[in-house]
Coordinates of C-alpha atoms and ligand atoms in Angstrom, one line a residue:
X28 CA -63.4 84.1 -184.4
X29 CA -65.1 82.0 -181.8
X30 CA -66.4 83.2 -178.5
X31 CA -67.3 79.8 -176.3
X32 CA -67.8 78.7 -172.7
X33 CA -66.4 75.8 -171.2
X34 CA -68.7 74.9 -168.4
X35 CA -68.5 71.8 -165.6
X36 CA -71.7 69.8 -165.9
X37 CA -71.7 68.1 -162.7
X38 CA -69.9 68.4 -159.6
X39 CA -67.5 70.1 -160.5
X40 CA -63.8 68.2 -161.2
X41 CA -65.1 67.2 -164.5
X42 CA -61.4 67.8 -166.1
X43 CA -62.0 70.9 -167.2
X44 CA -58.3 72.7 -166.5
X45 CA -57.4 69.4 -169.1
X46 CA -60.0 70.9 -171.5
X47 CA -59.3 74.6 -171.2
X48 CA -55.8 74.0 -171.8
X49 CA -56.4 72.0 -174.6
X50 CA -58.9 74.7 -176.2
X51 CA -56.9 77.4 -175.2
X52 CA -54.3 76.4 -178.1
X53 CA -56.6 78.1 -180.3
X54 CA -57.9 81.1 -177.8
X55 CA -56.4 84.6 -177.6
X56 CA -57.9 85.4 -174.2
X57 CA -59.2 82.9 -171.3
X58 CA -61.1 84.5 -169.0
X59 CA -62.4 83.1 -165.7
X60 CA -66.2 84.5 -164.4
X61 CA -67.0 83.5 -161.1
X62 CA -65.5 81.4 -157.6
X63 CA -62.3 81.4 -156.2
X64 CA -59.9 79.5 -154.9
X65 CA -62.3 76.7 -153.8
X66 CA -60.8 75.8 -157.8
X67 CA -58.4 73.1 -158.8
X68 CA -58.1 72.7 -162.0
X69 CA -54.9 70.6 -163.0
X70 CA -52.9 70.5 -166.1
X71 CA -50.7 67.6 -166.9
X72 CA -48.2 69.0 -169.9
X73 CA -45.3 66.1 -170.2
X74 CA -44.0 65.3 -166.3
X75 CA -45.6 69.2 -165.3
X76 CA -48.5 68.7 -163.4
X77 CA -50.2 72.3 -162.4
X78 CA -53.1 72.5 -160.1
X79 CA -54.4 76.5 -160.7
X80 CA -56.9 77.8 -158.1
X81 CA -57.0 81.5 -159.2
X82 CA -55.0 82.2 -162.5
X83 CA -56.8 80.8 -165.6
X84 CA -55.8 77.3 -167.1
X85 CA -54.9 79.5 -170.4
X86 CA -51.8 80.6 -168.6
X87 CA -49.7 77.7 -169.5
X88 CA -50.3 78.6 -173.2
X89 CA -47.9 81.2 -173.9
X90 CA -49.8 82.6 -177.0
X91 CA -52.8 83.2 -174.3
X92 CA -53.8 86.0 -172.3
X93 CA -55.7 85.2 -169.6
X94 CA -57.8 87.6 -167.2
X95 CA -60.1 87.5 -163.7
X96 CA -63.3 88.5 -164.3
X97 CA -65.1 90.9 -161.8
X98 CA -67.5 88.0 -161.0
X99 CA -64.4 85.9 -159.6
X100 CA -63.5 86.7 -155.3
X101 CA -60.2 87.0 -155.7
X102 CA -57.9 85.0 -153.5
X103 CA -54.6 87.0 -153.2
X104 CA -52.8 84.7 -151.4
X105 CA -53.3 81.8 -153.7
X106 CA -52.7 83.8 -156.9
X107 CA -49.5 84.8 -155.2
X108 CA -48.4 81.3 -154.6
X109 CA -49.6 80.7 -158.3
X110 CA -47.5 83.3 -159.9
X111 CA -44.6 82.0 -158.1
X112 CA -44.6 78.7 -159.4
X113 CA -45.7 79.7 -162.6
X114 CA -42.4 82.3 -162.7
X115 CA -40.1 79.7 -161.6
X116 CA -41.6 77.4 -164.7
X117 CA -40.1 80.2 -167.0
X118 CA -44.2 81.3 -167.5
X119 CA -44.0 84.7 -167.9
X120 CA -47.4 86.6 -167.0
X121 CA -46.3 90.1 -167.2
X122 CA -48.9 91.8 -170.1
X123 CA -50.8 88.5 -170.3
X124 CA -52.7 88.1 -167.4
X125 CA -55.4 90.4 -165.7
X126 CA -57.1 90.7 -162.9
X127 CA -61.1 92.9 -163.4
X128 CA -60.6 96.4 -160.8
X129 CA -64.2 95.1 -159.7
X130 CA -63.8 91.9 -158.5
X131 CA -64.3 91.3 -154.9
X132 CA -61.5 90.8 -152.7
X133 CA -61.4 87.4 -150.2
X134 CA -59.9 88.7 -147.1
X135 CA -58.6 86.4 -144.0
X136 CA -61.5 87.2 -141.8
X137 CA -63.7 85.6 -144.6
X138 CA -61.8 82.2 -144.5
X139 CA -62.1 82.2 -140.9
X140 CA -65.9 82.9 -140.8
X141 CA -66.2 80.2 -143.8
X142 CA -64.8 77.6 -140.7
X143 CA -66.5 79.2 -138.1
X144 CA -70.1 79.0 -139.5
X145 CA -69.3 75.2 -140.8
X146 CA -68.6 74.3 -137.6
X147 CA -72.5 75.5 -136.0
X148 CA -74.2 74.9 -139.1
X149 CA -76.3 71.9 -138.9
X150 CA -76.7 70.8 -142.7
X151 CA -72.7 71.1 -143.3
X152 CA -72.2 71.8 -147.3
X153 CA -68.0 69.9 -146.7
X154 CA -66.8 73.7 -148.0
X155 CA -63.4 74.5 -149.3
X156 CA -62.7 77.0 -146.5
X157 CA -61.9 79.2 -149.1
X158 CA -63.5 81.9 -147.6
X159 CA -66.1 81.5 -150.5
X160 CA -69.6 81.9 -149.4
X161 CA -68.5 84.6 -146.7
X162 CA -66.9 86.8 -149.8
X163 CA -70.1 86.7 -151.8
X164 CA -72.2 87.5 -148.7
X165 CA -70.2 90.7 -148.1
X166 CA -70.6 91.3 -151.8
X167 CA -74.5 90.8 -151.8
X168 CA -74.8 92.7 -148.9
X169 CA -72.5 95.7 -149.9
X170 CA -69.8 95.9 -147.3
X171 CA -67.4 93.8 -149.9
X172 CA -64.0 95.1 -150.4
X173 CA -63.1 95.6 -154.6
X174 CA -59.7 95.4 -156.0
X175 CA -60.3 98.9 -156.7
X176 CA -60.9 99.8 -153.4
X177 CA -57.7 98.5 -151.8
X178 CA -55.5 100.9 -154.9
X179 CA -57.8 103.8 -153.2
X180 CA -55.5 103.9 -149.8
X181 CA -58.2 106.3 -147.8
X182 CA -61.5 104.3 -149.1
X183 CA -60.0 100.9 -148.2
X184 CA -59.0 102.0 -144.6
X185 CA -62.8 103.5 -143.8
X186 CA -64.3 100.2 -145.7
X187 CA -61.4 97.7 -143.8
X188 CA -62.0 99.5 -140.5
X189 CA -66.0 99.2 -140.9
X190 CA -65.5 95.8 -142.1
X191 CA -63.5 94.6 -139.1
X192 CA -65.9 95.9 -136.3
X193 CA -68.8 94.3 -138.0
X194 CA -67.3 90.9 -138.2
X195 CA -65.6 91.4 -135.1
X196 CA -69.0 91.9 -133.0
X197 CA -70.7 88.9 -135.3
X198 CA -67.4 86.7 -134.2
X199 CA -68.1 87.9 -130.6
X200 CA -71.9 87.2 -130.3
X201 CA -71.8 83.8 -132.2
X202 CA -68.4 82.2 -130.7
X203 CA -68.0 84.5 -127.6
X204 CA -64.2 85.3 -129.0
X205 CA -63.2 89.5 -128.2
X206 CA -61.4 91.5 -130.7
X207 CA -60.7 88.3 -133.1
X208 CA -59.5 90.2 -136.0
X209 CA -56.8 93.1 -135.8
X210 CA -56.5 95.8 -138.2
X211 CA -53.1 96.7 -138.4
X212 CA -52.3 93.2 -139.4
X213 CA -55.0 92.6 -142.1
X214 CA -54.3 96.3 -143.2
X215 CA -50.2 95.3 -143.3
X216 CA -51.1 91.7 -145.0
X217 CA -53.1 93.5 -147.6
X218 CA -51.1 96.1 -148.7
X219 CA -47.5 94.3 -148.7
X220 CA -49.0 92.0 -150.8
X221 CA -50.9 94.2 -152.8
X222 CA -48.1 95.6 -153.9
X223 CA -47.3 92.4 -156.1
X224 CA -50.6 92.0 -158.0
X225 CA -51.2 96.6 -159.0
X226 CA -50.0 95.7 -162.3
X227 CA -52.2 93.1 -163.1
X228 CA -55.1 95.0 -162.5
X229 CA -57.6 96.2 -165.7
X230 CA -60.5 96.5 -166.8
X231 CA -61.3 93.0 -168.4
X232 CA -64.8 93.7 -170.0
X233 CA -62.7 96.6 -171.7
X234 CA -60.4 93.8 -172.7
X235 CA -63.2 91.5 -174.1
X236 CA -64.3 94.2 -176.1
X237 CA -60.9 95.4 -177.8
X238 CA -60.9 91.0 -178.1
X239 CA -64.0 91.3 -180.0
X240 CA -63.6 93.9 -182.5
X241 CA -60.5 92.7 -183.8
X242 CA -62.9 89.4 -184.2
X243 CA -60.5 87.4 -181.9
X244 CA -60.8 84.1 -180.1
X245 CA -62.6 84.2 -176.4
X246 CA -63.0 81.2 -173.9
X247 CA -64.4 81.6 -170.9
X248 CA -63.0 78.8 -168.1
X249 CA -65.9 77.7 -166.1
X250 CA -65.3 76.6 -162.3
X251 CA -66.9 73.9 -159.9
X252 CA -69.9 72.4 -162.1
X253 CA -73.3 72.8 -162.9
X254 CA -75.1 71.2 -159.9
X255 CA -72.8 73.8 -157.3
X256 CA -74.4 76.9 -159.1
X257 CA -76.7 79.0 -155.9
X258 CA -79.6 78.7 -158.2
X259 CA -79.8 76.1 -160.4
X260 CA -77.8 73.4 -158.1
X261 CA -78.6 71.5 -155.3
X262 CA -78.9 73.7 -152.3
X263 CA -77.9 74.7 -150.0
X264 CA -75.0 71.9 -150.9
X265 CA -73.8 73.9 -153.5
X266 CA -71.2 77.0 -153.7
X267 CA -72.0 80.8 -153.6
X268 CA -71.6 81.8 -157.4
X269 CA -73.4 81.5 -160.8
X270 CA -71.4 78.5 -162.4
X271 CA -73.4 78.1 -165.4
X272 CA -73.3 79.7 -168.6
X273 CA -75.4 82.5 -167.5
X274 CA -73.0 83.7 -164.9
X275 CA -70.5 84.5 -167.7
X276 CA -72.1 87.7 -168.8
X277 CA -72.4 89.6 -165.4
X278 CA -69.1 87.9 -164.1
X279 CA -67.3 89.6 -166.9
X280 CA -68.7 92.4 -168.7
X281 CA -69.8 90.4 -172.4
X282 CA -73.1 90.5 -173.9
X283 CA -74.9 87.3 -174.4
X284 CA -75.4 88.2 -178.0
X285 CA -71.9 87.5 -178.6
X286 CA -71.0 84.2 -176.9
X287 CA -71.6 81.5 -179.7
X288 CA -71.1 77.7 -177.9
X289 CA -70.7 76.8 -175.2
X290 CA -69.0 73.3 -174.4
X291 CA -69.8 71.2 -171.3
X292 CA -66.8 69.4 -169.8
X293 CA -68.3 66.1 -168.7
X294 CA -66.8 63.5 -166.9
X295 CA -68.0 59.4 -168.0
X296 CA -68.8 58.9 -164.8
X297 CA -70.0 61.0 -161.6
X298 CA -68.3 62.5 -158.6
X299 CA -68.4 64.5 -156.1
X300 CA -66.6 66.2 -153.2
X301 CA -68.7 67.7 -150.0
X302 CA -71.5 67.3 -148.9
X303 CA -75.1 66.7 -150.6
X304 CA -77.5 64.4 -152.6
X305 CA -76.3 62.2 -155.4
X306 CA -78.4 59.6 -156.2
X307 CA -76.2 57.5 -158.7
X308 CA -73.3 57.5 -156.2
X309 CA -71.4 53.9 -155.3
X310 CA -70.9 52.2 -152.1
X311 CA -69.2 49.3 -153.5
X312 CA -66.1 47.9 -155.3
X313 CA -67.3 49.1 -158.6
X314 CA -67.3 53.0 -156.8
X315 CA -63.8 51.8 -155.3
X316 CA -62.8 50.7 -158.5
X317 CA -63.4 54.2 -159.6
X318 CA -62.1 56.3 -157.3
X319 CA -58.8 54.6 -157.4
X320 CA -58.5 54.0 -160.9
X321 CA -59.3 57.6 -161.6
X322 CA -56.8 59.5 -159.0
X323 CA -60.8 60.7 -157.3
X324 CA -59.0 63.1 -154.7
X325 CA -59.9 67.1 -154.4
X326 CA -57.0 69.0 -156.2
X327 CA -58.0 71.8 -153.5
X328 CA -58.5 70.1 -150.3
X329 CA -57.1 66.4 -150.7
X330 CA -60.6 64.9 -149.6
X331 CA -61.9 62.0 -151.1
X332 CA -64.1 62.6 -153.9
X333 CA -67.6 60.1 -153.9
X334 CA -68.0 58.3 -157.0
X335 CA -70.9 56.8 -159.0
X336 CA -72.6 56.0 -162.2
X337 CA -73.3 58.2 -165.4
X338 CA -76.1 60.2 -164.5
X339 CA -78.0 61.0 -167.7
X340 CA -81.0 63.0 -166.0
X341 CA -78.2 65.6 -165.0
X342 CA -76.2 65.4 -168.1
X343 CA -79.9 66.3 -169.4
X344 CA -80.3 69.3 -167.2
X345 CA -76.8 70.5 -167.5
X346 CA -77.7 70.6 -171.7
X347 CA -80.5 72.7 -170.9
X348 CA -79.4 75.3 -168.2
X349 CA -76.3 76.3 -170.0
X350 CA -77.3 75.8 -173.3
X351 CA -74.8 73.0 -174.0
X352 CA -73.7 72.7 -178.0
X353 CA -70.9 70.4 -177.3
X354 CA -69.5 67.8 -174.8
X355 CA -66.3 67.0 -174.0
X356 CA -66.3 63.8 -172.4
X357 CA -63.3 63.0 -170.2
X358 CA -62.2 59.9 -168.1
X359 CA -63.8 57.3 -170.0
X360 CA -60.5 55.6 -169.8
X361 CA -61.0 55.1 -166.3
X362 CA -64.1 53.1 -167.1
X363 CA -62.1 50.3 -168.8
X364 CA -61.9 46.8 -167.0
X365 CA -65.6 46.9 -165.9
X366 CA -67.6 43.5 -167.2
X367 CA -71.1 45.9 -167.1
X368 CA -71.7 49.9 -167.0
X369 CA -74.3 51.0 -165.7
X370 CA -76.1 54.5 -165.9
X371 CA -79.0 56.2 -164.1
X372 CA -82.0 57.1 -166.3
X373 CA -84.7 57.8 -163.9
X374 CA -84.9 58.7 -159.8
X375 CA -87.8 56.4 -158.2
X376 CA -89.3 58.6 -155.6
X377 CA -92.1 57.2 -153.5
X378 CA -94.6 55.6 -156.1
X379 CA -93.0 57.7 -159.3
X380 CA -90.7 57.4 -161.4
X381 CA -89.0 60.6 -161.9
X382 CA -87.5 61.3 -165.6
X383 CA -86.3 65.1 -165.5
X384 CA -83.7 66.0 -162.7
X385 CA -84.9 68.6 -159.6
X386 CA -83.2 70.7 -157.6
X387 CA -84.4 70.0 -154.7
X388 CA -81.5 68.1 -152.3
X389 CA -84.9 66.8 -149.5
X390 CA -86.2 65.1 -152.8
X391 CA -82.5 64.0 -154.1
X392 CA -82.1 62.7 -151.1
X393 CA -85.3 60.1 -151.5
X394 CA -84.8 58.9 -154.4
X395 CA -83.2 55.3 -155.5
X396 CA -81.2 55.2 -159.2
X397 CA -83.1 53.3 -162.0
X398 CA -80.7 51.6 -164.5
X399 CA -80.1 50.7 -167.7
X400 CA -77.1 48.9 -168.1
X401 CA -74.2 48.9 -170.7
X402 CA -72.0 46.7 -172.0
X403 CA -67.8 47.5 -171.0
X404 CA -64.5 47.0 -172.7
X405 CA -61.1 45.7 -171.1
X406 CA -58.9 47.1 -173.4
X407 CA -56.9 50.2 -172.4
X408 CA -57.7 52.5 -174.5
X409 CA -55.3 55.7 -173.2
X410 CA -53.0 55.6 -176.1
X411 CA -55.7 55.8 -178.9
X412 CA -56.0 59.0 -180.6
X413 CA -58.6 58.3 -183.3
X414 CA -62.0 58.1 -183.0
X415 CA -62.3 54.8 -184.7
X416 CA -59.7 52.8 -183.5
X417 CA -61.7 53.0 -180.0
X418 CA -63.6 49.3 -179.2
X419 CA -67.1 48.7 -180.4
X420 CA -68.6 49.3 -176.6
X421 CA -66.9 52.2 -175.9
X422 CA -68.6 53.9 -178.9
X423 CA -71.7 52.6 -178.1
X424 CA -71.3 54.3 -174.6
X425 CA -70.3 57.7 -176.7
X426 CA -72.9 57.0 -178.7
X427 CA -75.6 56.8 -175.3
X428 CA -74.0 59.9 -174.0
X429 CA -74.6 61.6 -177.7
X430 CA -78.6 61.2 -176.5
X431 CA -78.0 64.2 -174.9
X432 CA -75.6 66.8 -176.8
X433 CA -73.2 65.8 -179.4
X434 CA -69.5 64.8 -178.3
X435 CA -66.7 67.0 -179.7
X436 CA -64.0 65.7 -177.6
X437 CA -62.8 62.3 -176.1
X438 CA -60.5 62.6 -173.1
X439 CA -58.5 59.2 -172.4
X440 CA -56.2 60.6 -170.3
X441 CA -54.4 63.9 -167.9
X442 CA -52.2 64.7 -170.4
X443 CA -52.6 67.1 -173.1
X444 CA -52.1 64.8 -176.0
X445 CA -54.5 62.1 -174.4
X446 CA -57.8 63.8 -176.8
X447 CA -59.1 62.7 -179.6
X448 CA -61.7 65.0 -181.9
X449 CA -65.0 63.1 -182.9
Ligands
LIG11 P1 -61.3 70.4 -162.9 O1 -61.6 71.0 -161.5 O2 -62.6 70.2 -163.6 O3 -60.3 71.1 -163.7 O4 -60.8 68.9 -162.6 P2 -59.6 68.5 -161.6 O5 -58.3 68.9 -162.1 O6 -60.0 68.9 -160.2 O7 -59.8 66.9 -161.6 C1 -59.7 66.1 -162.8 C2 -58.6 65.1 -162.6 O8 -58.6 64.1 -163.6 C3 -57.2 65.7 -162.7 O9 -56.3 65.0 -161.9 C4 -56.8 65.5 -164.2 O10 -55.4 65.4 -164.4 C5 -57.5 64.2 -164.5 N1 -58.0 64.0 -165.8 C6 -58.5 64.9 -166.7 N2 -59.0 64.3 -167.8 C7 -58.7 63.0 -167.7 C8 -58.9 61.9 -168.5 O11 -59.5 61.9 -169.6 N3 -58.5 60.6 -168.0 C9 -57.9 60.5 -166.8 N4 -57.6 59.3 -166.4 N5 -57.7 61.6 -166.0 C10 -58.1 62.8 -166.4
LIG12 P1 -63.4 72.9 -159.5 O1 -63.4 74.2 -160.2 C1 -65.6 70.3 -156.8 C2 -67.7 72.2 -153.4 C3 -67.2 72.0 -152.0 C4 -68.5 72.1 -151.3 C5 -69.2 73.1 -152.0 C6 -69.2 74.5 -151.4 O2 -62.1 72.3 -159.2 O3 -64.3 71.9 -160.2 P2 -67.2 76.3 -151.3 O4 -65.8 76.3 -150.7 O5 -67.3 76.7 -152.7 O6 -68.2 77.2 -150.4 O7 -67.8 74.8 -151.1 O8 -68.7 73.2 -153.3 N1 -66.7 72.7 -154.4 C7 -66.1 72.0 -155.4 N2 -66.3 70.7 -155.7 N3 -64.8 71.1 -157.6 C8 -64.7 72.4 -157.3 O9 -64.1 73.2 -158.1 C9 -65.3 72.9 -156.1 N4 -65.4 74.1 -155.5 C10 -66.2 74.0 -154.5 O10 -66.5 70.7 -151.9 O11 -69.2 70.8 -151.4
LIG13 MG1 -61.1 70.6 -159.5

């Protein structure tokens, strides 16, 4: 029995859909704990490509359950579309996939606001427009709508109706726009489409549990990354969940005393989409290079995703806030055809050198990369599956990385097969 984590330790779009497919070959249940739709996480499986917003990566695995933890706002719309595709791909997800009675429920007006407060905000954070941050905010603030709530016909009408006037007056004294959301129609959307996703609903830390005693396999799907999480990321350029590990156990019902690893997806490189500091990022060919060699484009927006250098001081950080035991390092084939590699070991800031990463985006913003530089390799090394067949420099880069956590898995490429176990 193993009961792990798989966790972005950046930015977020670290490969992890690649990874959690690939470990969910030997999970029972795949669970997802916190965000949304602002997910893509893309599975390439022969000339499939799947990019899953809502439903866990351990879907495609048809020996997998998968369930949507409470801590997840849940995105009706997209999980609709998802189900859809997934149906029409011969995926069946009747009795293997769940959705938690208590998590909160993203609702039209909340994508709206999402646009509407990016637009007056001075320090943008480049969101998804997922509706995201509004969602939690309703949910911190306890107005939120539940899954539960909408099964309960006469509760959701008093919350919906309550709900609607409050935004509506916010809508009206911010942009000056009357009435902007109706009731009948969000009450119609809801329920019409509601009637699709009843029979996914159940209690998924009841699940976990009956998981647990019959000592079977549990991996919880991490989204976005490390450096997004409210507290321990870079705000206020970060999303509106708990990312980390630590947002597993209130995002799903499990006690910490029985998660035993947890594996941080890791990309060779950096990126990032939105908004924010990033101190290692490129400006130049070699940041081209990378970008177009590694396909750098949001799989939920279609932006262009900023790259840079390894960043050791947050591959650092991201060991120690989740508790990494593992790394699975992904994209290194992109890094093939560079004469030098560089990677960031220290943020000069004013007269320091700083050695342990903060954050704290006014600081981030200061500082200038310090470098050690690596050798590269120009062989293309996307058709290797064992360890040692890989060059000389590209172990030695492993073996830099390895400073920090040890590296269980080698991604050198989308597709399933493209992995190779250390
Ligand atoms: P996620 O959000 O962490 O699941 O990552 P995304 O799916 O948003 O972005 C990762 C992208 O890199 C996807 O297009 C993957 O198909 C692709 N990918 C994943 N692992 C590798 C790898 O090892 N090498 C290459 N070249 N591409 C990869
Ligand atoms: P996956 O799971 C990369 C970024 C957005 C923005 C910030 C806040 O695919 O790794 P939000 O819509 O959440 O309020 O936006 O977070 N962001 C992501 N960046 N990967 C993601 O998810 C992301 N989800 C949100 O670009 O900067
Ligand atoms: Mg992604």
């Amino acid at each position: 029995m193993s009961v792990r984590i798989a966790v972005g330790a950046q930015w977020g779009d670290e490969g992890k859909g690649k990874i959690i497919d690939l470990l969910s070959s030997g999970a029972d249940l795949v669970v997802r704990y916190q965000g949304g739709a602002n997910a893509g996480h893309t599975v390439k499986i022969n000339d499939k490509k799947f990019i899953l917003h809502m439903i866990p990566s351990g879907v495609l695995n048809k020996k997998t359950v998968s369930a949507i933890g409470n801590g997840v706002v849940f995105d009706y719309e997209s999980f609709i579309n998802e189900l859809t595709v997934l149906n029409n791909e011969g995926i069946d997800t009747e009795e293997r996939l769940f959705l938690s009675p208590y998590a909160h429920v993203v609702m039209p007006y909340h994508k709206e606001i999402d646009r509407a407060f990016e637009k007056v905000r001075k320090n943008k954070i480049g969101t998804t427009f997922k509706g995201i941050g509004p969602a939690y905010q309703d949910k911190i603030s306890r107005c939120g709508i539940r899954v539960v709530d909408i099964l309960d016909d006469d509760y959701f009408v008093s919350v919906l109706k309550n709900n609607i006037e409050m935004k509506n007056l916010t809508f009206e004294s911010m942009y000056g726009e009357k009435n902007k959301f109706s009731f009948d129609e969000i009450y119609k959307d809801c329920l019409d489409k509601f009637s699709i996703i009843r029979k996914y609903v159940k209690d998924v830390s009841l699940i976990i549990d009956e998981y647990l005693k019959q000592n079977k396999s549990i991996l919880f799907e991490g989204a976005q990354g490390t450096l997004l999480d409210i507290d321990h990321g870079t705000y206020p350029y970060v999303t509106s969940s708990n990312t980390t590990s630590g947002g597993v156990c209130t995002g799903t019902g499990v006690s910490p005393t029985k998660i035993n690893s947890v594996i941080g997806v890791m990309k060779a490189y950096t990126t990032r989409v939105g908004n924010g500091p990033f101190v290692s990022e490129l400006f130049d060919d070699t940041g081209k290079y990378l970008s177009e060699k590694g396909h750098e484009v949001g799989a939920t927006t279609g932006r262009p995703r900023r790259c840079g250098y390894f960043d050791a001081l947050i591959a650092r950080y991201s060991v120690r806030i989740n508790g990494i035991s593992s790394l699975a390092l992904t994209k290194i084939d992109v890094l093939g055809g560079l004469d030098k590699i560089k990677v960031c070991v220290g943020y000069k800031y004013n007269d320091q050198i700083l050695r342990e990463f903060l954050p704290v985006s006014n600081v981030l913003e200061k500082c200038e990369p310090v470098y050690e530089e690596l050798e590269g390799w120009k062989e293309d090394i996307s058709e290797i599956r064992n360890y040692n067949e890989l060059p000389e420099n590209v172990k030695k880069y492993i073996g830099y990385i390895e400073k920090v956590s040890p590296v269980e898995i080698v991604s050198v490429g989308p597709e399933r097969n493209q992995s190779i176990y250390k």
